[in-house]
Coordinates of C-alpha atoms in Angstrom, one line a residue:
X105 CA 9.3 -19.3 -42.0
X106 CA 10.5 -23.3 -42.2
X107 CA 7.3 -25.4 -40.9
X108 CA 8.8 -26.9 -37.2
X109 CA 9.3 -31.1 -37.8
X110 CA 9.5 -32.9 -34.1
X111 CA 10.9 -37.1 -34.6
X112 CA 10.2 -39.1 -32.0
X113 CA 12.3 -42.3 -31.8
X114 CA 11.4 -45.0 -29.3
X115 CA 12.9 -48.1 -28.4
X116 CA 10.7 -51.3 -29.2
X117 CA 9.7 -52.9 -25.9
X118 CA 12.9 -51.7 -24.7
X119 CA 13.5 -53.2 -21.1
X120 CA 13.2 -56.9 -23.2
X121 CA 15.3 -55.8 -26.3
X122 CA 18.4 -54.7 -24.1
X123 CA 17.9 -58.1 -22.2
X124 CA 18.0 -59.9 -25.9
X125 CA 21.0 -58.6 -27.3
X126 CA 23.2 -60.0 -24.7
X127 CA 20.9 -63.5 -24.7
X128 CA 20.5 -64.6 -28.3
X129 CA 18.4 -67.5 -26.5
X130 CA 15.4 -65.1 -25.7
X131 CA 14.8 -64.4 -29.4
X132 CA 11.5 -65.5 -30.5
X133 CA 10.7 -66.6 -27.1
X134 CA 7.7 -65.1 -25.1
X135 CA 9.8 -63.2 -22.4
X136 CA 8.9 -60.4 -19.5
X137 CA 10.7 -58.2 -17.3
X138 CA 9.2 -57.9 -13.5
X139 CA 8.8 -55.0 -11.4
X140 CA 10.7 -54.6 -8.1
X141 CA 10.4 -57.7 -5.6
X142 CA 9.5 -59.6 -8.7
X143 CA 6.3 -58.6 -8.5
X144 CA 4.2 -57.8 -11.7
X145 CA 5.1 -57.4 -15.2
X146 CA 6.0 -53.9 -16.6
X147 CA 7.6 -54.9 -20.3
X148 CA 6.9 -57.5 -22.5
X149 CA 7.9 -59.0 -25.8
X150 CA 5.7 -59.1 -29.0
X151 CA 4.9 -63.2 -27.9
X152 CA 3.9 -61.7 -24.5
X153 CA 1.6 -59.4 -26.0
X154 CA 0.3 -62.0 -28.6
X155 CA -1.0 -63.9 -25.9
X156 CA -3.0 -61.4 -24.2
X157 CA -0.9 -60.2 -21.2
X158 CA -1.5 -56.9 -20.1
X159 CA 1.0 -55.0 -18.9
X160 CA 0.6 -55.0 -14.8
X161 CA -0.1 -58.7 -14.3
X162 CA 0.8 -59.7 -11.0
X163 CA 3.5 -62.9 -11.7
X164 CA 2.3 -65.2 -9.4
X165 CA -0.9 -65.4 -11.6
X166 CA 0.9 -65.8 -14.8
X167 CA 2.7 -69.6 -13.2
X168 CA -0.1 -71.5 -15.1
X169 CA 0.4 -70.0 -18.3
X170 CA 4.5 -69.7 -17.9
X171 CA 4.5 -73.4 -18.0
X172 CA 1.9 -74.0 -21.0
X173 CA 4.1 -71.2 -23.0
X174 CA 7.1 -71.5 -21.7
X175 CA 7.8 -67.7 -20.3
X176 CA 11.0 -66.7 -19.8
X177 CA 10.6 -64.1 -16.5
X178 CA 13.2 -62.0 -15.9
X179 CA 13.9 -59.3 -13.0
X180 CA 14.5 -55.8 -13.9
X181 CA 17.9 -54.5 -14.4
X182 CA 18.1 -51.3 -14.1
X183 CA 21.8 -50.6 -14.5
X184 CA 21.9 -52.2 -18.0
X185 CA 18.2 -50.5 -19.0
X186 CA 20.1 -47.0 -17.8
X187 CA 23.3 -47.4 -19.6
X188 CA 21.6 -48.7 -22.4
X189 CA 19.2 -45.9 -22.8
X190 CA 22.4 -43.5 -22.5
X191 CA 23.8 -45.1 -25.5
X192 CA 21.1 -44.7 -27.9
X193 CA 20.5 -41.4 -26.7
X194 CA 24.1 -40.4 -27.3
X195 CA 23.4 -41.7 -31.2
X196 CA 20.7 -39.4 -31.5
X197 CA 22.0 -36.9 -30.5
X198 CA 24.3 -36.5 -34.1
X199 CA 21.1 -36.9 -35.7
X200 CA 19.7 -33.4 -35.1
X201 CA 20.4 -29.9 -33.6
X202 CA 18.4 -30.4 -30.7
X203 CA 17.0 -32.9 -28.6
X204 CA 14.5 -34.0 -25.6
X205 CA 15.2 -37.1 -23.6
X206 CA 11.6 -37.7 -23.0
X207 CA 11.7 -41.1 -21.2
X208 CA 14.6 -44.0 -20.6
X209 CA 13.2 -45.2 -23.8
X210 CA 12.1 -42.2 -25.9
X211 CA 13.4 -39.1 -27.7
X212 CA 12.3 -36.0 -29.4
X213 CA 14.5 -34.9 -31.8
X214 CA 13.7 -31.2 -33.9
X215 CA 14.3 -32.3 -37.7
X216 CA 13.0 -28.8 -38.8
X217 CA 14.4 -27.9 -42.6
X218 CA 15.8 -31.6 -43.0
X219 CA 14.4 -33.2 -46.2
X220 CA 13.9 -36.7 -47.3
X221 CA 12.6 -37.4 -43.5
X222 CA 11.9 -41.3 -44.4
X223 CA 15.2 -42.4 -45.4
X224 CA 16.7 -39.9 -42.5
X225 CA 14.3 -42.1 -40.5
X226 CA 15.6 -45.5 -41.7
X227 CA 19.1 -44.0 -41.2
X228 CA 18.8 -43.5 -37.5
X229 CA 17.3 -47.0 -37.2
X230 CA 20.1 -48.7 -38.6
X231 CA 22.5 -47.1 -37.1
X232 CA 21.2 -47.9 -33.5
X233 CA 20.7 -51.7 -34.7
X234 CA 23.9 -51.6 -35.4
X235 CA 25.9 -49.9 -32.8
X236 CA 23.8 -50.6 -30.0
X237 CA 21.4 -53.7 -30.9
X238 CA 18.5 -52.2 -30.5
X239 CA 14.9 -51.7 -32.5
X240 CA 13.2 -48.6 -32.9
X241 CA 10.7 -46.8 -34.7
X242 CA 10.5 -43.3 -35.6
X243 CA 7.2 -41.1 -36.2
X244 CA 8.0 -37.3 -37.5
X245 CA 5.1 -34.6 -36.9
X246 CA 4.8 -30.9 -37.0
X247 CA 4.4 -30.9 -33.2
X248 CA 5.6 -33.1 -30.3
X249 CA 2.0 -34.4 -29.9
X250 CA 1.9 -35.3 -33.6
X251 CA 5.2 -37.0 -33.5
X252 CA 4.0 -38.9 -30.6
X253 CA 1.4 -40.3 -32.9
X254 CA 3.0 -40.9 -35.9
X255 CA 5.4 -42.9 -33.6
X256 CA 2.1 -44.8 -32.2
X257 CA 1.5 -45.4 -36.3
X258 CA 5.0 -46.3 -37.2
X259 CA 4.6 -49.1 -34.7
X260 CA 1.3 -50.1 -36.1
X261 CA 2.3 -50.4 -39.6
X262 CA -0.6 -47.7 -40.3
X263 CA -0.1 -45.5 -43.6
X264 CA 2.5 -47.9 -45.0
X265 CA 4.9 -47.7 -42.3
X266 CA 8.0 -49.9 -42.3
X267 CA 9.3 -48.6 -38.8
X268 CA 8.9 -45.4 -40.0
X269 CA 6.1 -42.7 -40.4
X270 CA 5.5 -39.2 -41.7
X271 CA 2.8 -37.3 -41.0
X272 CA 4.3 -34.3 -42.8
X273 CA 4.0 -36.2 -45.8
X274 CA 0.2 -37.1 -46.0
X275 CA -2.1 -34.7 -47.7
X276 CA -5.0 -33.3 -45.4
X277 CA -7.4 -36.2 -47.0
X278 CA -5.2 -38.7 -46.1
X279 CA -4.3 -37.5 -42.6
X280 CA -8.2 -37.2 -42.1
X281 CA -8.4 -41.1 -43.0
X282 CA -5.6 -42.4 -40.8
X283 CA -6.5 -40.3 -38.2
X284 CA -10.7 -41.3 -38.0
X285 CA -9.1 -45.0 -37.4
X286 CA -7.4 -44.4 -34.2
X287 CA -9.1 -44.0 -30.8
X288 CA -8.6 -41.2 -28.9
X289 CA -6.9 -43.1 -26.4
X290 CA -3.9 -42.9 -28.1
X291 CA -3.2 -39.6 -28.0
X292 CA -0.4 -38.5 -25.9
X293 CA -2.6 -36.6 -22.9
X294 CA -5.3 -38.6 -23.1
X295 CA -5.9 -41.0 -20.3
X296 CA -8.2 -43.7 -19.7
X297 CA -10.5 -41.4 -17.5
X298 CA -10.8 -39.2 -20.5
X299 CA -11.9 -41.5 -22.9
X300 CA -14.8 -42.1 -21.3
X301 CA -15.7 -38.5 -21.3
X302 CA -14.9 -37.5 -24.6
X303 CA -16.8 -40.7 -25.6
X304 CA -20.1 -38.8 -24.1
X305 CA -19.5 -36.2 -26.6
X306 CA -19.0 -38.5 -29.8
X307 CA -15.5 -37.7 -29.8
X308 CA -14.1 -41.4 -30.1
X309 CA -11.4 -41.2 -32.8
X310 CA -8.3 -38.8 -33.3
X311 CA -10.2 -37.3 -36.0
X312 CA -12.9 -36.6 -33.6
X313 CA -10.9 -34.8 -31.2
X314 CA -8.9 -32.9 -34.1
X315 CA -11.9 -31.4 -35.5
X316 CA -13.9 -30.8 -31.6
X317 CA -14.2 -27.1 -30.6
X318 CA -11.5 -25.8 -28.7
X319 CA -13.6 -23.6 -26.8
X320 CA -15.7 -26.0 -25.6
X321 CA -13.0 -28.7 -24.9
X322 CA -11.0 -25.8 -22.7
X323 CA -14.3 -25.3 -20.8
X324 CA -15.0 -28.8 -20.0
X325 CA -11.4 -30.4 -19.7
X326 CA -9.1 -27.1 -19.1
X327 CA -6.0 -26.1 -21.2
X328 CA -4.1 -28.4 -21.2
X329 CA -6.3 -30.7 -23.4
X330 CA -6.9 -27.3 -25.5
X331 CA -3.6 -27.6 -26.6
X332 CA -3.4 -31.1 -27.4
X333 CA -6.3 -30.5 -29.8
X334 CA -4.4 -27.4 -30.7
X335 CA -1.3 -29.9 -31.7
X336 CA -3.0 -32.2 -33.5
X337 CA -4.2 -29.3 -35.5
X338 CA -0.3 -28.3 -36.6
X339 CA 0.5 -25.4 -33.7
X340 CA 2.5 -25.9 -32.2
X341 CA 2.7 -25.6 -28.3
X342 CA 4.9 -27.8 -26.8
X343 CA 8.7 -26.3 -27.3
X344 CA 11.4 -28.9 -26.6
X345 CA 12.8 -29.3 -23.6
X346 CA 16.6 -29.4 -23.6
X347 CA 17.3 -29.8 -20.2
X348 CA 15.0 -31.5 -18.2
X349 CA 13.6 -28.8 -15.0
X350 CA 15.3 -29.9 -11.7
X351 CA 13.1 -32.1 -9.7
X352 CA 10.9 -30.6 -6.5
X353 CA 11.5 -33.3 -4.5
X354 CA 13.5 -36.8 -4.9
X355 CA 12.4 -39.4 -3.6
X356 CA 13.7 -42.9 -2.6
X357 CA 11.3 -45.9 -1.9
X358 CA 11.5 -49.9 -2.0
X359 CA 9.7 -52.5 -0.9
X360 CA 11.3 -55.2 1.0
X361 CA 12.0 -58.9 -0.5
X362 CA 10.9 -60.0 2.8
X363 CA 8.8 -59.1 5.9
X364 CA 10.7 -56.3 8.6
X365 CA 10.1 -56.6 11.9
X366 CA 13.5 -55.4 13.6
X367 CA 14.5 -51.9 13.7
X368 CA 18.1 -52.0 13.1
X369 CA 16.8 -53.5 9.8
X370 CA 15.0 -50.6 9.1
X371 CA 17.4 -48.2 10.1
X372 CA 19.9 -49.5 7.5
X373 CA 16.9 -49.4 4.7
X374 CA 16.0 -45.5 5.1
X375 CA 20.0 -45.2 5.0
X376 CA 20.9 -46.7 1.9
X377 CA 17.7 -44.9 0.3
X378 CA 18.6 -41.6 1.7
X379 CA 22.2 -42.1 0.6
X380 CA 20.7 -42.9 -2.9
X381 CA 18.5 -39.5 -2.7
X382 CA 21.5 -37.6 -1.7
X383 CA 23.7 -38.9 -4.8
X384 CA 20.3 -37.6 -6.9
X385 CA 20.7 -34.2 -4.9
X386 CA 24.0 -33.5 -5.5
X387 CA 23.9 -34.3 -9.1
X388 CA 20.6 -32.1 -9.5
X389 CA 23.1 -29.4 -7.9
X390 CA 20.5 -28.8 -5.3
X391 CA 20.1 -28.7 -1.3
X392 CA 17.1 -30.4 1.0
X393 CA 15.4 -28.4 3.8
X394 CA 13.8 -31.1 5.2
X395 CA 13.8 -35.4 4.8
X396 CA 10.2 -37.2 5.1
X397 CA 10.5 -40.7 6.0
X398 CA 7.7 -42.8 5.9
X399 CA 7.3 -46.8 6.9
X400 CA 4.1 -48.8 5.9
X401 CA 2.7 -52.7 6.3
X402 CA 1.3 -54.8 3.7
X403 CA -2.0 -53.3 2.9
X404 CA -2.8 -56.4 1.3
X405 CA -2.0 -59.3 3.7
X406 CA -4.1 -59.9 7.6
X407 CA -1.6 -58.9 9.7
X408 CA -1.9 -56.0 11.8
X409 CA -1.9 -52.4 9.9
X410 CA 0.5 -50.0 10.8
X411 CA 1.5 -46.9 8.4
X412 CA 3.6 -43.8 9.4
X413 CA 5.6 -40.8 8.1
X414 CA 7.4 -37.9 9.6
X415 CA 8.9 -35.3 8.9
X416 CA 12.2 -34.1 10.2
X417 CA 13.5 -30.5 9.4
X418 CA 17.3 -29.8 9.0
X419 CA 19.1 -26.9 10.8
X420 CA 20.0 -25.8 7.3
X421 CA 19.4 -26.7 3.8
X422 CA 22.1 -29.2 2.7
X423 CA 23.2 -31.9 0.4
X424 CA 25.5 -33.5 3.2
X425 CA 24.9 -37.2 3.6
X426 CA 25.9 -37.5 6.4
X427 CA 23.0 -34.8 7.8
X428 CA 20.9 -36.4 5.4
X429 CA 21.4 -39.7 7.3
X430 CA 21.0 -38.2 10.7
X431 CA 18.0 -36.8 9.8
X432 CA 16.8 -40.5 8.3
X433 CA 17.7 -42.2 11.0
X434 CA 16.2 -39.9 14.1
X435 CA 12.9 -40.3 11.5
X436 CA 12.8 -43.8 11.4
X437 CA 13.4 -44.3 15.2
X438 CA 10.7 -42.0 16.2
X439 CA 7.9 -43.6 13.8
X440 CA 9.2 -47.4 14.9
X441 CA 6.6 -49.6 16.4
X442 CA 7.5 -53.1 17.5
X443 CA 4.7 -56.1 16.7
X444 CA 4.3 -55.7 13.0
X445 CA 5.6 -57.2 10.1
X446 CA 6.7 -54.3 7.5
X447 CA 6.7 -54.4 3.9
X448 CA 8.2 -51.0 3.0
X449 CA 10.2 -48.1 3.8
X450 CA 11.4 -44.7 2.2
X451 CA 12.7 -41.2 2.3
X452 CA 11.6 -38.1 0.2
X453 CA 14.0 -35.0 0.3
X454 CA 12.1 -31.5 0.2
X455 CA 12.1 -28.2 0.4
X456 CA 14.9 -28.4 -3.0
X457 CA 16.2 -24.8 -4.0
X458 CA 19.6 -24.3 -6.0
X459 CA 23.0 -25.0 -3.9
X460 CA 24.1 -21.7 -5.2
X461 CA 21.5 -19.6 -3.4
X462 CA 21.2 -21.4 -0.1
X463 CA 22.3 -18.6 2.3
X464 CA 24.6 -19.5 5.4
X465 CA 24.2 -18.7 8.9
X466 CA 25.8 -16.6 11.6
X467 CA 26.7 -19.9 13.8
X468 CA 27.5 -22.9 10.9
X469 CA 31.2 -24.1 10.6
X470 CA 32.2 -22.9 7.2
X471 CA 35.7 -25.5 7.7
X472 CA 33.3 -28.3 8.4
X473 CA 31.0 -27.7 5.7
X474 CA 33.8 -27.0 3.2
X475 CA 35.2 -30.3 4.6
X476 CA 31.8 -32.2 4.1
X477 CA 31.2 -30.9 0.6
X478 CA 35.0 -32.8 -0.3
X479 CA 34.3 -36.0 1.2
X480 CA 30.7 -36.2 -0.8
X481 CA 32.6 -35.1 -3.7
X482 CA 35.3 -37.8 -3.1
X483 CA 32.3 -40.7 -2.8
X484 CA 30.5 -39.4 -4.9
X485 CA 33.6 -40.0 -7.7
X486 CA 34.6 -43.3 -6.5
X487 CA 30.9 -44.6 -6.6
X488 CA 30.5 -43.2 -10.2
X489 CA 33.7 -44.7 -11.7
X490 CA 33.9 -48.6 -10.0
X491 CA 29.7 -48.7 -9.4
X492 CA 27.3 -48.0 -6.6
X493 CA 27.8 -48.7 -3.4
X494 CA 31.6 -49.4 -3.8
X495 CA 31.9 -47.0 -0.9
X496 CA 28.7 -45.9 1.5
X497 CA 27.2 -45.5 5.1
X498 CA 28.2 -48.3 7.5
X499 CA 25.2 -48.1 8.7
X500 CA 23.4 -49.0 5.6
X501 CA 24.2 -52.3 6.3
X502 CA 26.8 -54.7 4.7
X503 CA 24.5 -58.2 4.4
X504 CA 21.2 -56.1 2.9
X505 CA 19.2 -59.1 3.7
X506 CA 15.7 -56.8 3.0
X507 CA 16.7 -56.0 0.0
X508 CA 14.4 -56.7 -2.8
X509 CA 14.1 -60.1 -4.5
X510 CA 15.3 -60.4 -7.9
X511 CA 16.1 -63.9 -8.5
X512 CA 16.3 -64.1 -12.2
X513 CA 18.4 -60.6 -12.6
X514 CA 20.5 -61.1 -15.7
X515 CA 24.3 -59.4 -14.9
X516 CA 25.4 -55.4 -15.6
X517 CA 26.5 -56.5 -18.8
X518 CA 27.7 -53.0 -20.2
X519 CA 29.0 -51.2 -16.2
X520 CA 30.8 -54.2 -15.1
X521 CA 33.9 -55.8 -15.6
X522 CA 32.8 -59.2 -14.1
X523 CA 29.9 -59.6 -16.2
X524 CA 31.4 -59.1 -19.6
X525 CA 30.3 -61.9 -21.6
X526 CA 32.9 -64.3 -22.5
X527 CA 33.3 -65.5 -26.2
X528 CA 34.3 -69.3 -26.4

């Protein structure tokens, strides 16, 4: 029976490399992406990291340093990161029989009974350099777990990588000498409340936590560490997943680029986020039973507290956005309190089951719903061919002026006619 062979490719700090390839002027230049509202970092380039940035770091304390380095902030753009991601993915999907979109950046690919796995590795990089403008790095192992690491190597330059590494390759000396030099942290599972832990027990490398007892690790941590010791020993236990499971509940949440104090302004928030939700729903191919909507302050400012949520059943399970609305909108009014200054909103559709076994009622309208379901469908198709919000709620507002800040949000380069870049 053929030995199983998992690749994982990953994109190199992705969220800044799509921003390079459509701004040559970013190259070589420290530069980070922002999290909503502009508010902490969550990607940075190799200059970023070389100076000791952590990943997190609220902005506002970076100003000092921005102006002795000159650091390029950017907001995030998550229509370009998504279309992006959909590119490369479609690439790698020619490269093998089966794959797992793992993350909007990474991919697990099953390269069982291919041979000559480095240049097949060096293969895939160039031909997403090439077609898409983006760097990655590939790690092959004989689980998901290993692949994972030989990823983390490949990045590293450990065991000669060039972009490129093969655990499958290394004899069980060699593995044993590469492995002893990493920490434990990296191991896919293994958080930083872990490491601590395992520390206790002189398990510090990923040598150490290869070679622990499985008993003893499933009594002390449970099973699902077992079977990351179990896949960093070769068995495998992690299948792929070719279709990602349907989600038990979506939710929708922002906070707002300013403070809220009106509630018509809040009304047309937890309507556009329900609105987005419902587009999530529909695509899942799944109904809600119920919508929480929830409203909070600034925990971190001296104004007055006030957090709330509610939840507000429907009279049936549906993927209507119009009920979906209704039911956002009675929420919002009946958790409203005038005299504070809010700082965020959002909506969280539960009680998911398929749309195929939702069972109808003695008393519903089967016109109207029939109706319903062809007016989502029609919005649903207009929005997805000429972009979000070309058609949505009137009462999600028109002006948005809550939305959230992003000031320095480079253009849809890829989804939008408008913003193709113009050659001189």
């Amino acid at each position: 029976m053929t030995q199983s062979v998992f690749a994982l490719v990953d994109v190199n700090n992705f969220y800044v490399s799509c921003e390079r390839v459509f701004d040559w002027r970013l190259w070589g230049k420290p530069v980070v992406v922002l999290s909503n509202n502009d508010g902490c970092v969550v990607a940075r380039s190799p200059e970023i990291k070389a100076l000791g940035i952590k990943m997190g770091t609220p902005w506002h304390k970076l100003k000092d340093a921005a102006r002795e380095h000159g650091i390029v902030a950017l907001s995030s753009n998550y229509t370009l990161y998504g279309d992006m991601s959909r590119r490369v993915m479609t690439i790698l999907a020619d490269f093998a029989p089966r794959q797992e979109v793992y993350s909007i950046d990474e991919c697990f690919l099953d390269v069982s009974g291919i041979s000559g796995l480095a240049g097949y590795g060096q293969q895939i990089r160039a031909r997403i350099q090439q077609w898409v403008g983006l760097p990655v790095c590939v790690g092959y192992g004989q689980t998901k777990t290993l692949a994972k690491l030989a990823n983390h190597c490949s990045k590293k330059g450990l065991a000669g990588a060039d972009g490129v590494c093969d655990l499958t390759a290394l004899s069980q000396a060699d593995s044993d000498t590469l492995l002893d030099q990493i920490d434990v942290g990296e191991v896919w599972g293994v958080g930083r409340r872990l490491v601590p832990q395992l520390g206790m027990m002189n398990i510090c490398t990923v040598g150490d936590l290869r070679r622990a007892n499985v008993a003893t690790i499933r009594s002390k941590f449970g099973v699902v560490l077992e079977r990351t010791v179990r896949e960093l020993r070769a068995e495998d236990c992690l299948p792929l997943e070719a279709m990602a499971p349907d989600k038990d509940q979506i939710m929708a949440s922002r906070s707002f680029g300013r403070p809220v104090t009106e509630l018509c302004e809040l009304r047309e928030a937890v309507i556009t986020y329900v609105t987005r939700a419902g587009e999530k729903l529909r695509i899942q191919g799944s109904v809600a039973s119920s919508v929480l909507v929830s409203l909070r302050t600034n925990p971190f400012n001296d104004d007055p507290q006030y957090a709330r949520q509610i939840v507000m059943p429907l009279p049936h399970p549906t993927d209507d956005m119009l009920a979906l609305a209704d039911a956002a909108e009675r929420g919002i009014r009946q958790i409203y309190r005038s005299g504070f200054r809010y700082h965020k909103a959002g909506v969280m559709l539960m009680g998911l089951m398929p749309a195929e076994h939702r069972q109808t009622t003695l008393f519903e309208d089967s016109e109207e719903i029939a109706r319903r379901g062809r007016l989502n469908e029609a919005l649903d198709t207009i929005n997805g061919k000429f972009g979000r919000r070309t058609v949505e709620l009137f009462g999600a507002g028109i002006a948005k002026p809550w939305s959230m800040r992003a000031e320095n949000r480079t253009p849809a380069y890829t989804t939008d006619w408008n913003a193709l870049p113009t050659v001189r």
